[in-house]
Amino acid sequence: MYEEEAVRIGAYRPFVHEWFYTSRQMNDMVYKMPVLFPTAHHQNLAIVLPGTGHRKDFSVLIVDTTPDLHVHMDGAQCFPFYYYEKPSEQKGQGGLLEDVEMATDADGYVRRDAITDAALADYRAHYLDGSIGKEDIFYYVYGILHSPEYRERYANDLKKMLPRIPFAPDFWAFSKAGRDLAYWHLNYEKIDPYEGLEIVIKDSAKNLPPHTLYHIDKMEFAKLTGRERDKTIIHCNGYITIKGVPLEAYEYVVNGKPAIEWIMERYKITVDKDSGIRNDPNDWCREHEDPEYIFRLVQQVVRVSVETVRIVGNLVGLV
């Protein structure tokens, strides 16, 4: 039976949202996602890492909605800020839930902190700072995981096991950096586009209807010679070209590919050769009555990339 409430928006790939269906009738394996995001209106944040044995260089991404297993190609693992549970599901397990009457929300869930009180106490004791909170620790971890020094020093370990988080000398520098990174990575659809871009629209196309003018078949870089491409120029379609993309923006790589190239790869029309099913990203624009969505998204992710490179480049040392 179709369940309207099971239709949600999830993080399919880095900076790519898609509709998905959460019903267990159609999903054989949902892992712990119902604990992290039990309904569409339960808020949470999760730091998504590649699983052990990943083949690509280590990267990390924060999400505020259910991620696809292959947000990292070799399988993703999520570390949330909260987790949700129903007291009724804990009965008979011998835990404290049986002894304490807890306040539940309208859906019968109790929200719990994923960062333990013991971890909080350890951080406060180590840094001799009682003002450190669990949210500060969460963003500290996100900042540490972006450190080039951390990734280089522990590169071999990061392929074999889940990350271990050191006590860096400057807690607040990493916590602030992680918080700033999270702002850009979570709000990429809401921010203003990168200002340094030149938008070129053919004169013959300026009077076209918006859904025609901004229709995307496949975005491409400008050609140079042979197989070389000019990544400062992106041809959105036959009418619109974006010029002036800073090359440093391509230094922001997540899941083995620059964030900008994830947008170019995923937002194109494809047809599955076996089923014949057509995947048209322009449908999203029509559904949301926003014909400029993809065109604007490219510019927004350029800005996210530039800001990420700037923040990461200014990170302090681990020792």
GROMACS .gro file of C-alpha atoms in nm:
model
  319
    1MET     CA    1   0.000   0.000   0.000
    2TYR     CA    2   0.131   0.343  -0.099
    3GLU     CA    3   0.234   0.563   0.195
    4GLU     CA    4   0.240   0.936   0.125
    5GLU     CA    5   0.446   1.008   0.438
    6ALA     CA    6   0.715   0.767   0.315
    7VAL     CA    7   0.807   0.999   0.027
    8ARG     CA    8   1.100   1.217   0.129
    9ILE     CA    9   1.394   1.412  -0.005
   10GLY     CA   10   1.735   1.258   0.062
   11ALA     CA   11   2.103   1.319  -0.010
   12TYR     CA   12   2.167   1.091  -0.309
   13ARG     CA   13   2.517   1.214  -0.392
   14PRO     CA   14   2.725   1.508  -0.265
   15PHE     CA   15   2.512   1.823  -0.310
   16VAL     CA   16   2.247   1.628  -0.500
   17HIS     CA   17   1.900   1.590  -0.350
   18GLU     CA   18   1.650   1.337  -0.487
   19TRP     CA   19   1.312   1.197  -0.391
   20PHE     CA   20   1.315   0.854  -0.230
   21TYR     CA   21   1.063   0.615  -0.077
   22THR     CA   22   1.125   0.498   0.281
   23SER     CA   23   0.859   0.227   0.316
   24ARG     CA   24   0.997  -0.110   0.426
   25GLN     CA   25   0.779  -0.273   0.162
   26MET     CA   26   1.019  -0.133  -0.098
   27ASN     CA   27   1.343  -0.118   0.105
   28ASP     CA   28   1.503  -0.441   0.215
   29MET     CA   29   1.785  -0.278   0.409
   30VAL     CA   30   1.744   0.057   0.581
   31TYR     CA   31   2.016  -0.001   0.841
   32LYS     CA   32   1.991   0.255   1.126
   33MET     CA   33   1.841   0.535   0.919
   34PRO     CA   34   1.501   0.517   1.098
   35VAL     CA   35   1.687   0.590   1.422
   36LEU     CA   36   1.861   0.893   1.272
   37PHE     CA   37   1.576   1.029   1.058
   38PRO     CA   38   1.255   0.856   1.174
   39THR     CA   39   1.024   1.099   0.990
   40ALA     CA   40   1.063   1.385   0.746
   41HIS     CA   41   1.016   1.642   1.022
   42HIS     CA   42   1.260   1.501   1.279
   43GLN     CA   43   1.566   1.724   1.258
   44ASN     CA   44   1.918   1.589   1.275
   45LEU     CA   45   2.270   1.628   1.146
   46ALA     CA   46   2.502   1.345   1.048
   47ILE     CA   47   2.868   1.334   0.955
   48VAL     CA   48   2.899   1.086   0.668
   49LEU     CA   49   3.225   0.897   0.622
   50PRO     CA   50   3.342   0.631   0.377
   51GLY     CA   51   3.340   0.278   0.511
   52THR     CA   52   3.660   0.090   0.586
   53GLY     CA   53   3.848  -0.036   0.282
   54HIS     CA   54   3.740   0.255   0.064
   55ARG     CA   55   3.933   0.299  -0.259
   56LYS     CA   56   3.913   0.676  -0.297
   57ASP     CA   57   4.095   0.934  -0.091
   58PHE     CA   58   3.931   1.003   0.244
   59SER     CA   59   3.660   1.269   0.247
   60VAL     CA   60   3.367   1.363   0.467
   61LEU     CA   61   3.032   1.536   0.425
   62ILE     CA   62   2.765   1.659   0.666
   63VAL     CA   63   2.397   1.607   0.584
   64ASP     CA   64   2.065   1.704   0.739
   65THR     CA   65   1.853   1.444   0.564
   66THR     CA   66   1.873   1.071   0.495
   67PRO     CA   67   2.186   0.993   0.288
   68ASP     CA   68   2.209   0.726   0.023
   69LEU     CA   69   2.443   0.437   0.105
   70HIS     CA   70   2.667   0.550  -0.181
   71VAL     CA   71   2.707   0.913  -0.090
   72HIS     CA   72   3.049   0.757  -0.053
   73MET     CA   73   3.089   0.504  -0.333
   74ASP     CA   74   3.229   0.221  -0.122
   75GLY     CA   75   2.954   0.256   0.134
   76ALA     CA   76   2.887   0.534   0.381
   77GLN     CA   77   2.878   0.533   0.759
   78CYS     CA   78   2.691   0.800   0.953
   79PHE     CA   79   2.768   0.960   1.286
   80PRO     CA   80   2.468   1.167   1.398
   81PHE     CA   81   2.428   1.449   1.644
   82TYR     CA   82   2.104   1.298   1.774
   83TYR     CA   83   1.933   0.962   1.758
   84TYR     CA   84   1.566   0.885   1.817
   85GLU     CA   85   1.397   0.592   1.987
   86LYS     CA   86   1.057   0.494   2.119
   87PRO     CA   87   1.042   0.389   2.487
   88SER     CA   88   0.802   0.109   2.395
   89GLU     CA   89   1.073  -0.047   2.176
   90GLN     CA   90   1.315  -0.060   2.471
   91LYS     CA   91   1.097  -0.252   2.716
   92GLY     CA   92   1.246  -0.576   2.838
   93GLN     CA   93   1.602  -0.473   2.749
   94GLY     CA   94   1.700  -0.395   3.106
   95GLY     CA   95   1.799  -0.036   3.037
   96LEU     CA   96   1.730   0.285   3.219
   97LEU     CA   97   1.438   0.346   2.986
   98GLU     CA   98   1.228   0.109   3.195
   99ASP     CA   99   1.297   0.304   3.512
  100VAL     CA  100   1.251   0.661   3.398
  101GLU     CA  101   0.937   0.816   3.256
  102MET     CA  102   1.050   1.012   2.952
  103ALA     CA  103   0.880   1.292   2.762
  104THR     CA  104   0.805   1.188   2.405
  105ASP     CA  105   0.724   1.400   2.102
  106ALA     CA  106   0.400   1.386   1.903
  107ASP     CA  107   0.523   1.078   1.717
  108GLY     CA  108   0.620   0.893   2.035
  109TYR     CA  109   0.997   0.941   2.000
  110VAL     CA  110   1.257   1.043   2.255
  111ARG     CA  111   1.551   1.242   2.119
  112ARG     CA  112   1.890   1.150   2.262
  113ASP     CA  113   2.237   1.298   2.224
  114ALA     CA  114   2.476   1.078   2.028
  115ILE     CA  115   2.771   1.241   2.204
  116THR     CA  116   2.780   1.091   2.551
  117ASP     CA  117   2.810   1.279   2.878
  118ALA     CA  118   3.136   1.092   2.937
  119ALA     CA  119   3.282   1.224   2.611
  120LEU     CA  120   3.173   1.576   2.703
  121ALA     CA  121   3.343   1.541   3.041
  122ASP     CA  122   3.663   1.419   2.874
  123TYR     CA  123   3.679   1.720   2.643
  124ARG     CA  124   3.610   1.966   2.922
  125ALA     CA  125   3.872   1.804   3.143
  126HIS     CA  126   4.136   1.790   2.871
  127TYR     CA  127   4.093   2.153   2.766
  128LEU     CA  128   4.011   2.279   3.118
  129ASP     CA  129   3.710   2.451   2.966
  130GLY     CA  130   3.364   2.400   3.112
  131SER     CA  131   3.202   2.605   2.835
  132ILE     CA  132   3.255   2.332   2.574
  133GLY     CA  133   2.922   2.180   2.469
  134LYS     CA  134   2.826   1.874   2.270
  135GLU     CA  135   2.749   2.080   1.961
  136ASP     CA  136   3.098   2.231   1.982
  137ILE     CA  137   3.247   1.880   1.991
  138PHE     CA  138   3.039   1.771   1.692
  139TYR     CA  139   3.171   2.058   1.481
  140TYR     CA  140   3.523   2.006   1.619
  141VAL     CA  141   3.514   1.654   1.477
  142TYR     CA  142   3.395   1.786   1.141
  143GLY     CA  143   3.679   2.037   1.138
  144ILE     CA  144   3.942   1.777   1.231
  145LEU     CA  145   3.825   1.542   0.956
  146HIS     CA  146   3.885   1.818   0.698
  147SER     CA  147   4.243   1.881   0.812
  148PRO     CA  148   4.491   1.802   0.531
  149GLU     CA  149   4.751   1.728   0.800
  150TYR     CA  150   4.517   1.478   0.966
  151ARG     CA  151   4.432   1.307   0.636
  152GLU     CA  152   4.797   1.281   0.534
  153ARG     CA  153   4.927   1.167   0.872
  154TYR     CA  154   4.663   0.897   0.916
  155ALA     CA  155   4.604   0.808   0.549
  156ASN     CA  156   4.682   0.438   0.592
  157ASP     CA  157   4.474   0.403   0.908
  158LEU     CA  158   4.178   0.581   0.749
  159LYS     CA  159   4.156   0.308   0.486
  160LYS     CA  160   4.159   0.029   0.745
  161MET     CA  161   3.944   0.164   1.027
  162LEU     CA  162   3.707   0.438   1.126
  163PRO     CA  163   3.872   0.769   1.222
  164ARG     CA  164   4.004   0.835   1.568
  165ILE     CA  165   3.983   1.196   1.680
  166PRO     CA  166   4.288   1.352   1.850
  167PHE     CA  167   4.289   1.635   2.101
  168ALA     CA  168   4.432   1.919   1.891
  169PRO     CA  169   4.601   2.207   2.074
  170ASP     CA  170   4.337   2.461   1.966
  171PHE     CA  171   3.991   2.312   2.021
  172TRP     CA  172   3.798   2.626   1.934
  173ALA     CA  173   3.982   2.685   1.606
  174PHE     CA  174   3.875   2.344   1.477
  175SER     CA  175   3.526   2.374   1.623
  176LYS     CA  176   3.471   2.710   1.453
  177ALA     CA  177   3.614   2.580   1.125
  178GLY     CA  178   3.387   2.275   1.141
  179ARG     CA  179   3.085   2.493   1.215
  180ASP     CA  180   3.170   2.723   0.924
  181LEU     CA  181   3.220   2.428   0.689
  182ALA     CA  182   2.888   2.281   0.798
  183TYR     CA  183   2.715   2.611   0.721
  184TRP     CA  184   2.832   2.605   0.360
  185HIS     CA  185   2.782   2.230   0.311
  186LEU     CA  186   2.427   2.230   0.452
  187ASN     CA  187   2.297   2.557   0.310
  188TYR     CA  188   2.430   2.528  -0.042
  189GLU     CA  189   2.084   2.568  -0.195
  190LYS     CA  190   2.012   2.884   0.005
  191ILE     CA  191   2.330   3.088  -0.033
  192ASP     CA  192   2.397   3.352  -0.296
  193PRO     CA  193   2.590   3.231  -0.603
  194TYR     CA  194   2.962   3.298  -0.641
  195GLU     CA  195   3.000   3.661  -0.742
  196GLY     CA  196   3.302   3.635  -0.972
  197LEU     CA  197   3.126   3.444  -1.250
  198GLU     CA  198   3.037   3.583  -1.591
  199ILE     CA  199   2.705   3.459  -1.730
  200VAL     CA  200   2.683   3.467  -2.108
  201ILE     CA  201   2.340   3.420  -2.268
  202LYS     CA  202   2.302   3.417  -2.645
  203ASP     CA  203   2.106   3.715  -2.774
  204SER     CA  204   1.880   3.484  -2.973
  205ALA     CA  205   1.778   3.303  -2.653
  206LYS     CA  206   1.703   3.593  -2.420
  207ASN     CA  207   1.330   3.592  -2.494
  208LEU     CA  208   1.284   3.217  -2.456
  209PRO     CA  209   1.047   3.087  -2.186
  210PRO     CA  210   1.243   3.018  -1.862
  211HIS     CA  211   1.194   2.640  -1.870
  212THR     CA  212   1.336   2.637  -2.223
  213LEU     CA  213   1.621   2.879  -2.158
  214TYR     CA  214   1.741   2.693  -1.848
  215HIS     CA  215   1.671   2.339  -1.970
  216ILE     CA  216   1.973   2.114  -1.909
  217ASP     CA  217   2.061   1.815  -2.125
  218LYS     CA  218   2.427   1.784  -2.030
  219MET     CA  219   2.674   2.039  -1.895
  220GLU     CA  220   3.024   2.039  -2.040
  221PHE     CA  221   3.355   2.215  -1.996
  222ALA     CA  222   3.487   2.427  -2.283
  223LYS     CA  223   3.717   2.238  -2.518
  224LEU     CA  224   4.082   2.325  -2.566
  225THR     CA  225   4.290   2.086  -2.777
  226GLY     CA  226   4.246   1.713  -2.802
  227ARG     CA  227   4.096   1.583  -2.480
  228GLU     CA  228   4.196   1.887  -2.276
  229ARG     CA  229   3.920   2.096  -2.123
  230ASP     CA  230   3.902   2.448  -1.985
  231LYS     CA  231   3.740   2.408  -1.645
  232THR     CA  232   3.701   2.781  -1.599
  233ILE     CA  233   3.419   2.767  -1.855
  234ILE     CA  234   3.103   2.556  -1.822
  235HIS     CA  235   2.855   2.529  -2.108
  236CYS     CA  236   2.520   2.475  -1.934
  237ASN     CA  237   2.331   2.423  -2.260
  238GLY     CA  238   2.320   2.567  -2.609
  239TYR     CA  239   2.214   2.906  -2.475
  240ILE     CA  240   2.402   2.974  -2.151
  241THR     CA  241   2.772   2.963  -2.062
  242ILE     CA  242   2.931   3.027  -1.722
  243LYS     CA  243   3.279   3.180  -1.738
  244GLY     CA  244   3.536   3.260  -1.473
  245VAL     CA  245   3.509   2.951  -1.252
  246PRO     CA  246   3.818   2.971  -1.027
  247LEU     CA  247   4.038   2.667  -1.067
  248GLU     CA  248   4.094   2.645  -0.691
  249ALA     CA  249   3.726   2.554  -0.658
  250TYR     CA  250   3.812   2.213  -0.803
  251GLU     CA  251   4.042   2.148  -0.507
  252TYR     CA  252   3.734   2.073  -0.298
  253VAL     CA  253   3.693   1.701  -0.357
  254VAL     CA  254   3.432   1.482  -0.190
  255ASN     CA  255   3.382   1.114  -0.270
  256GLY     CA  256   3.665   1.120  -0.523
  257LYS     CA  257   3.538   1.407  -0.735
  258PRO     CA  258   3.523   1.788  -0.719
  259ALA     CA  259   3.186   1.904  -0.587
  260ILE     CA  260   3.127   2.103  -0.906
  261GLU     CA  261   3.173   1.791  -1.118
  262TRP     CA  262   2.919   1.603  -0.906
  263ILE     CA  263   2.661   1.861  -1.012
  264MET     CA  264   2.761   1.833  -1.377
  265GLU     CA  265   2.749   1.452  -1.368
  266ARG     CA  266   2.420   1.406  -1.185
  267TYR     CA  267   2.219   1.687  -1.342
  268LYS     CA  268   2.198   1.553  -1.695
  269ILE     CA  269   1.939   1.354  -1.886
  270THR     CA  270   2.009   0.981  -1.886
  271VAL     CA  271   1.820   0.674  -2.005
  272ASP     CA  272   1.875   0.337  -1.841
  273LYS     CA  273   1.972   0.094  -2.117
  274ASP     CA  274   1.796  -0.205  -1.957
  275SER     CA  275   1.469  -0.054  -1.836
  276GLY     CA  276   1.447   0.241  -2.072
  277ILE     CA  277   1.360   0.464  -1.775
  278ARG     CA  278   1.446   0.826  -1.844
  279ASN     CA  279   1.599   1.034  -1.566
  280ASP     CA  280   1.542   1.401  -1.640
  281PRO     CA  281   1.673   1.647  -1.377
  282ASN     CA  282   1.459   1.918  -1.532
  283ASP     CA  283   1.159   1.742  -1.377
  284TRP     CA  284   1.282   1.864  -1.038
  285CYS     CA  285   1.280   2.222  -1.169
  286ARG     CA  286   0.926   2.182  -1.299
  287GLU     CA  287   0.801   2.019  -0.978
  288HIS     CA  288   0.939   2.304  -0.770
  289GLU     CA  289   0.845   2.574  -1.023
  290ASP     CA  290   1.207   2.686  -1.028
  291PRO     CA  291   1.346   2.671  -1.385
  292GLU     CA  292   1.680   2.824  -1.278
  293TYR     CA  293   1.747   2.568  -1.003
  294ILE     CA  294   2.025   2.369  -1.176
  295PHE     CA  295   2.181   2.676  -1.336
  296ARG     CA  296   2.187   2.852  -0.998
  297LEU     CA  297   2.306   2.538  -0.816
  298VAL     CA  298   2.624   2.526  -1.023
  299GLN     CA  299   2.708   2.881  -0.916
  300GLN     CA  300   2.622   2.808  -0.553
  301VAL     CA  301   2.844   2.499  -0.541
  302VAL     CA  302   3.127   2.702  -0.694
  303ARG     CA  303   3.095   2.934  -0.394
  304VAL     CA  304   3.074   2.643  -0.150
  305SER     CA  305   3.391   2.500  -0.303
  306VAL     CA  306   3.583   2.827  -0.285
  307GLU     CA  307   3.478   2.884   0.076
  308THR     CA  308   3.568   2.527   0.171
  309VAL     CA  309   3.914   2.557   0.018
  310ARG     CA  310   3.963   2.886   0.204
  311ILE     CA  311   3.858   2.745   0.543
  312VAL     CA  312   4.060   2.425   0.504
  313GLY     CA  313   4.364   2.624   0.394
  314ASN     CA  314   4.350   2.826   0.715
  315LEU     CA  315   4.321   2.532   0.955
  316VAL     CA  316   4.572   2.530   1.237
  317GLY     CA  317   4.810   2.242   1.308
  318LEU     CA  318   4.734   1.924   1.499
  319VAL     CA  319   5.042   1.949   1.720
   0.00000   0.00000   0.00000
